[in-house]
CSV table of C-alpha atoms in Angstrom, one decimal:
chain,number,residue,atom,x,y,z
A,1,MET,CA,97.1,-67.7,-127.3
A,2,ALA,CA,96.6,-69.1,-124.0
A,3,THR,CA,97.5,-67.0,-121.1
A,4,TRP,CA,99.0,-68.2,-117.7
A,5,SER,CA,96.0,-68.4,-116.0
A,6,ASN,CA,93.8,-70.4,-118.9
A,7,LEU,CA,93.6,-74.1,-118.4
A,8,ASN,CA,91.4,-74.3,-121.7
A,9,LEU,CA,92.8,-75.1,-125.1
A,10,GLN,CA,94.2,-72.6,-127.2
A,11,ASN,CA,91.8,-70.9,-129.6
A,12,SER,CA,92.0,-72.7,-133.0
A,13,ALA,CA,93.5,-71.2,-136.1
A,14,SER,CA,92.9,-74.1,-138.3
A,15,PRO,CA,89.9,-76.3,-139.3
A,16,MET,CA,91.5,-79.3,-137.8
A,17,MET,CA,92.0,-77.9,-134.6
A,18,GLU,CA,88.3,-76.8,-134.4
A,19,GLN,CA,87.5,-80.3,-135.0
A,20,ILE,CA,90.0,-81.9,-132.4
A,21,ILE,CA,88.4,-79.5,-129.7
A,22,PHE,CA,84.8,-80.6,-130.7
A,23,PHE,CA,86.0,-84.1,-130.5
A,24,HIS,CA,87.5,-83.2,-126.8
A,25,ASP,CA,84.5,-81.5,-125.6
A,26,HIS,CA,82.3,-84.7,-127.0
A,27,THR,CA,84.6,-87.0,-125.1
A,28,LEU,CA,84.5,-85.0,-122.1
A,29,ILE,CA,80.7,-84.7,-121.7
A,30,ILE,CA,80.4,-88.6,-122.2
A,31,LEU,CA,83.3,-89.0,-119.4
A,32,MET,CA,81.3,-86.7,-117.1
A,33,MET,CA,78.0,-88.6,-118.0
A,34,ILE,CA,79.4,-91.8,-116.8
A,35,THR,CA,81.1,-90.5,-113.8
A,36,ILE,CA,78.0,-88.8,-112.4
A,37,LEU,CA,76.0,-92.1,-112.9
A,38,VAL,CA,78.8,-94.2,-111.3
A,39,SER,CA,79.1,-91.8,-108.3
A,40,TYR,CA,75.3,-91.7,-108.0
A,41,ILE,CA,75.2,-95.4,-107.9
A,42,MET,CA,77.9,-95.7,-105.4
A,43,MET,CA,76.4,-92.9,-103.2
A,44,ASN,CA,73.3,-95.0,-102.8
A,45,LEU,CA,74.7,-98.2,-102.3
A,46,PHE,CA,76.9,-96.9,-99.6
A,47,PHE,CA,74.1,-95.4,-97.6
A,48,ASN,CA,71.1,-97.7,-98.3
A,49,LYS,CA,70.1,-100.6,-96.1
A,50,PHE,CA,68.3,-102.4,-98.7
A,51,ILE,CA,69.4,-106.2,-98.7
A,52,ASN,CA,68.5,-108.9,-101.1
A,53,ARG,CA,69.8,-112.2,-99.8
A,54,PHE,CA,68.2,-114.0,-102.6
A,55,LEU,CA,70.4,-112.3,-105.3
A,56,LEU,CA,72.9,-115.3,-106.8
A,57,GLU,CA,72.9,-113.9,-110.3
A,58,GLU,CA,71.0,-111.4,-112.4
A,59,GLN,CA,71.5,-111.6,-116.2
A,60,MET,CA,69.6,-108.6,-117.2
A,61,ILE,CA,72.0,-106.5,-115.1
A,62,GLU,CA,74.9,-108.2,-116.6
A,63,LEU,CA,73.6,-107.4,-120.1
A,64,ILE,CA,72.9,-104.1,-119.3
A,65,TRP,CA,76.3,-103.2,-118.1
A,66,THR,CA,77.9,-105.1,-121.1
A,67,ILE,CA,75.6,-103.1,-123.8
A,68,LEU,CA,75.7,-99.7,-122.2
A,69,PRO,CA,79.7,-99.5,-122.3
A,70,ALA,CA,79.6,-100.7,-125.9
A,71,ILE,CA,77.3,-98.3,-127.1
A,72,THR,CA,79.3,-95.6,-125.2
A,73,LEU,CA,82.6,-96.4,-127.1
A,74,ILE,CA,80.7,-96.3,-130.3
A,75,PHE,CA,80.0,-92.8,-129.6
A,76,ILE,CA,83.5,-92.1,-129.1
A,77,ALA,CA,85.3,-94.2,-132.0
A,78,LEU,CA,83.2,-93.2,-134.7
A,79,PRO,CA,84.0,-89.4,-134.3
A,80,SER,CA,87.4,-90.5,-133.5
A,81,LEU,CA,87.9,-92.2,-136.8
A,82,ARG,CA,86.4,-89.6,-138.8
A,83,LEU,CA,88.8,-87.2,-137.1
A,84,LEU,CA,91.5,-89.5,-138.0
A,85,TYR,CA,90.8,-89.7,-141.7
A,86,LEU,CA,90.6,-85.9,-141.6
A,87,LEU,CA,94.0,-85.9,-140.5
A,88,ASP,CA,95.3,-87.8,-143.5
A,89,GLU,CA,97.5,-86.4,-146.2
A,90,ILE,CA,96.4,-83.7,-148.6
A,91,ASN,CA,97.7,-84.6,-152.3
A,92,LYS,CA,98.2,-81.2,-153.5
A,93,PRO,CA,99.8,-78.6,-150.9
A,94,LEU,CA,100.4,-75.0,-152.2
A,95,ILE,CA,103.6,-74.7,-150.3
A,96,THR,CA,106.1,-77.0,-148.9
A,97,LEU,CA,108.4,-76.2,-145.6
A,98,LYS,CA,111.0,-78.1,-144.6
A,99,THR,CA,111.9,-78.0,-140.8
A,100,ILE,CA,115.0,-79.1,-139.5
A,101,GLY,CA,115.6,-79.3,-135.6
A,102,HIS,CA,119.1,-78.7,-134.0
A,103,GLN,CA,120.1,-78.4,-130.4
A,104,TRP,CA,118.8,-75.6,-129.9
A,105,TYR,CA,117.1,-73.9,-132.6
A,106,TRP,CA,115.2,-74.6,-135.7
A,107,SER,CA,116.0,-74.0,-139.5
A,108,TYR,CA,113.6,-73.6,-142.3
A,109,GLU,CA,113.9,-74.1,-145.7
A,110,TYR,CA,110.9,-73.3,-148.5
A,111,SER,CA,111.5,-76.2,-150.9
A,112,ASP,CA,109.3,-74.3,-153.6
A,113,PHE,CA,111.6,-71.4,-153.6
A,114,ASN,CA,115.3,-71.7,-154.5
A,115,GLU,CA,117.4,-69.4,-151.9
A,116,ILE,CA,115.0,-69.1,-148.8
A,117,GLU,CA,116.4,-70.8,-145.7
A,118,PHE,CA,117.3,-69.4,-142.5
A,119,ASP,CA,117.7,-70.4,-138.9
A,120,SER,CA,115.3,-69.3,-136.1
A,121,TYR,CA,116.7,-68.8,-132.5
A,122,MET,CA,115.0,-67.8,-129.6
A,123,LEU,CA,115.2,-63.9,-129.0
A,124,PRO,CA,117.4,-63.1,-125.6
A,125,ASN,CA,115.8,-60.9,-123.0
A,126,ASN,CA,118.0,-57.9,-123.9
A,127,GLU,CA,117.1,-57.8,-127.5
A,128,MET,CA,113.0,-58.1,-126.8
A,129,LYS,CA,110.6,-55.4,-127.6
A,130,MET,CA,107.7,-54.4,-125.2
A,131,ASN,CA,105.2,-56.6,-127.4
A,132,ASN,CA,107.3,-59.9,-127.8
A,133,PHE,CA,106.8,-62.6,-125.5
A,134,ARG,CA,109.4,-63.9,-123.5
A,135,LEU,CA,110.7,-67.3,-124.0
A,136,LEU,CA,108.4,-67.6,-127.3
A,137,ASP,CA,109.5,-65.1,-129.8
A,138,VAL,CA,112.5,-65.7,-132.1
A,139,ASP,CA,114.5,-63.6,-134.6
A,140,ASN,CA,113.2,-65.1,-137.8
A,141,ARG,CA,109.5,-65.8,-138.0
A,142,ILE,CA,108.1,-68.6,-140.3
A,143,ILE,CA,106.1,-66.5,-142.9
A,144,LEU,CA,103.1,-68.6,-144.4
A,145,PRO,CA,99.9,-67.4,-146.5
A,146,MET,CA,96.5,-68.1,-145.0
A,147,ASN,CA,93.6,-70.2,-146.4
A,148,ASN,CA,96.1,-72.4,-148.3
A,149,GLN,CA,97.1,-76.1,-147.8
A,150,ILE,CA,100.8,-76.0,-146.3
A,151,ARG,CA,102.8,-79.1,-146.1
A,152,ILE,CA,105.8,-79.5,-143.7
A,153,MET,CA,108.5,-81.9,-143.6
A,154,VAL,CA,110.4,-82.4,-140.2
A,155,THR,CA,113.8,-83.9,-139.5
A,156,SER,CA,116.6,-83.3,-137.1
A,157,THR,CA,120.4,-83.2,-137.2
A,158,ASP,CA,121.2,-84.6,-133.8
A,159,VAL,CA,118.4,-85.8,-131.5
A,160,ILE,CA,114.6,-86.2,-131.4
A,161,HIS,CA,112.9,-83.0,-131.3
A,162,SER,CA,109.1,-82.4,-132.1
A,163,TRP,CA,107.8,-79.3,-134.0
A,164,THR,CA,104.5,-78.2,-132.5
A,165,ILE,CA,102.0,-75.5,-133.1
A,166,PRO,CA,99.0,-76.1,-130.6
A,167,SER,CA,96.7,-73.6,-132.2
A,168,LEU,CA,96.9,-75.4,-135.4
A,169,GLY,CA,96.9,-78.9,-134.3
A,170,VAL,CA,100.2,-80.0,-135.5
A,171,LYS,CA,102.7,-81.9,-133.4
A,172,VAL,CA,105.5,-83.6,-135.4
A,173,ASP,CA,108.4,-85.5,-134.4
A,174,ALA,CA,111.7,-84.6,-135.7
A,175,ASN,CA,113.9,-87.8,-135.8
A,176,PRO,CA,117.5,-87.8,-137.1
A,177,GLY,CA,117.7,-89.8,-140.4
A,178,ARG,CA,113.9,-89.7,-141.1
A,179,LEU,CA,111.7,-87.4,-142.8
A,180,ASN,CA,108.3,-87.0,-141.2
A,181,GLN,CA,105.3,-84.9,-142.8
A,182,THR,CA,102.0,-83.4,-142.2
A,183,ASN,CA,100.0,-80.7,-143.4
A,184,PHE,CA,98.0,-77.8,-142.0
A,185,PHE,CA,95.5,-75.1,-143.4
A,186,ILE,CA,95.7,-71.7,-141.5
A,187,ASN,CA,92.4,-70.1,-141.7
A,188,ARG,CA,92.9,-66.4,-140.1
A,189,PRO,CA,96.1,-64.3,-140.2
A,190,GLY,CA,98.0,-63.7,-136.8
A,191,LEU,CA,100.9,-65.0,-135.1
A,192,PHE,CA,101.0,-68.5,-133.6
A,193,TYR,CA,103.2,-70.0,-131.2
A,194,GLY,CA,104.7,-73.4,-130.3
A,195,GLN,CA,107.7,-75.0,-128.7
A,196,CYS,CA,110.0,-78.0,-128.9
A,197,SER,CA,107.7,-80.9,-127.4
A,198,GLU,CA,110.4,-83.5,-127.0
A,199,ILE,CA,112.9,-83.1,-124.0
A,200,CYS,CA,116.0,-82.8,-125.9
A,201,GLY,CA,118.5,-81.8,-123.8
A,202,ALA,CA,119.7,-78.7,-121.5
A,203,ASN,CA,118.1,-76.0,-123.7
A,204,HIS,CA,115.3,-77.8,-124.8
A,205,SER,CA,113.0,-75.0,-123.3
A,206,PHE,CA,114.9,-72.3,-125.3
A,207,MET,CA,113.8,-73.4,-129.0
A,208,PRO,CA,110.4,-71.8,-129.7
A,209,ILE,CA,108.6,-71.6,-132.9
A,210,VAL,CA,106.7,-68.7,-134.5
A,211,ILE,CA,104.5,-68.4,-137.5
A,212,GLU,CA,103.3,-65.4,-139.1
A,213,SER,CA,100.2,-65.9,-141.3
A,214,ILE,CA,99.6,-63.3,-143.7
A,215,SER,CA,97.6,-62.7,-146.8
A,216,MET,CA,98.9,-64.3,-150.3
A,217,LYS,CA,99.5,-60.9,-152.0
A,218,ASN,CA,101.7,-59.8,-148.8
A,219,PHE,CA,103.3,-63.4,-148.9
A,220,ILE,CA,104.4,-62.9,-152.4
A,221,ASN,CA,105.8,-59.5,-151.6
A,222,TRP,CA,107.8,-61.0,-149.0
A,223,ILE,CA,109.3,-63.7,-151.4
A,224,ASN,CA,110.2,-61.0,-153.9
A,225,ASN,CA,111.8,-59.0,-151.5
A,226,TYR,CA,113.7,-61.8,-149.5
A,227,ASN,CA,117.8,-61.6,-149.7
């Protein structure tokens, strides 16, 4: 999880987030190269005294500064399209999780199991333990198995919310009367934190999300022992 002094993206916990980080770094390098080149040219123009009083038109320069940006856009567009298709829906997810946004908490339903549903509220300060994160921990965590494809369906009962887990590269709007869905794949065990990312009212900052990723064996035990 990112700390307060860290300006980087969170460490990825899914293959999709890895690809998003790679694409971010790839695009950032291209932007830095363009910025350095343009800055160098501008500095040269400002501080030299060369004058070409016969320069009326220069088709070669026009050709260069048309073709080079086009090539640059291709280098950005192709990885972007690849990533877009990787984000496409998976046909056979192992588990479906339904998420419902409320003002101001989340409720969850495990659609593949009959009676597993619960509300998830932020832990108040007086109930927190020493190892809890303030404003990020909840009383009921989402329990999911790692190394399996998970489908999540998101909706809302009142206003627009947004279900977001940055380390998984997941952000889905929860719209009243509509059902949005996406999928993700958790490739390691751990706790992954998120928050509502749509300004939804006075307590918008107090509806966090916590996913606990465990092995399939432990997940089956949790299902069997749930009451």
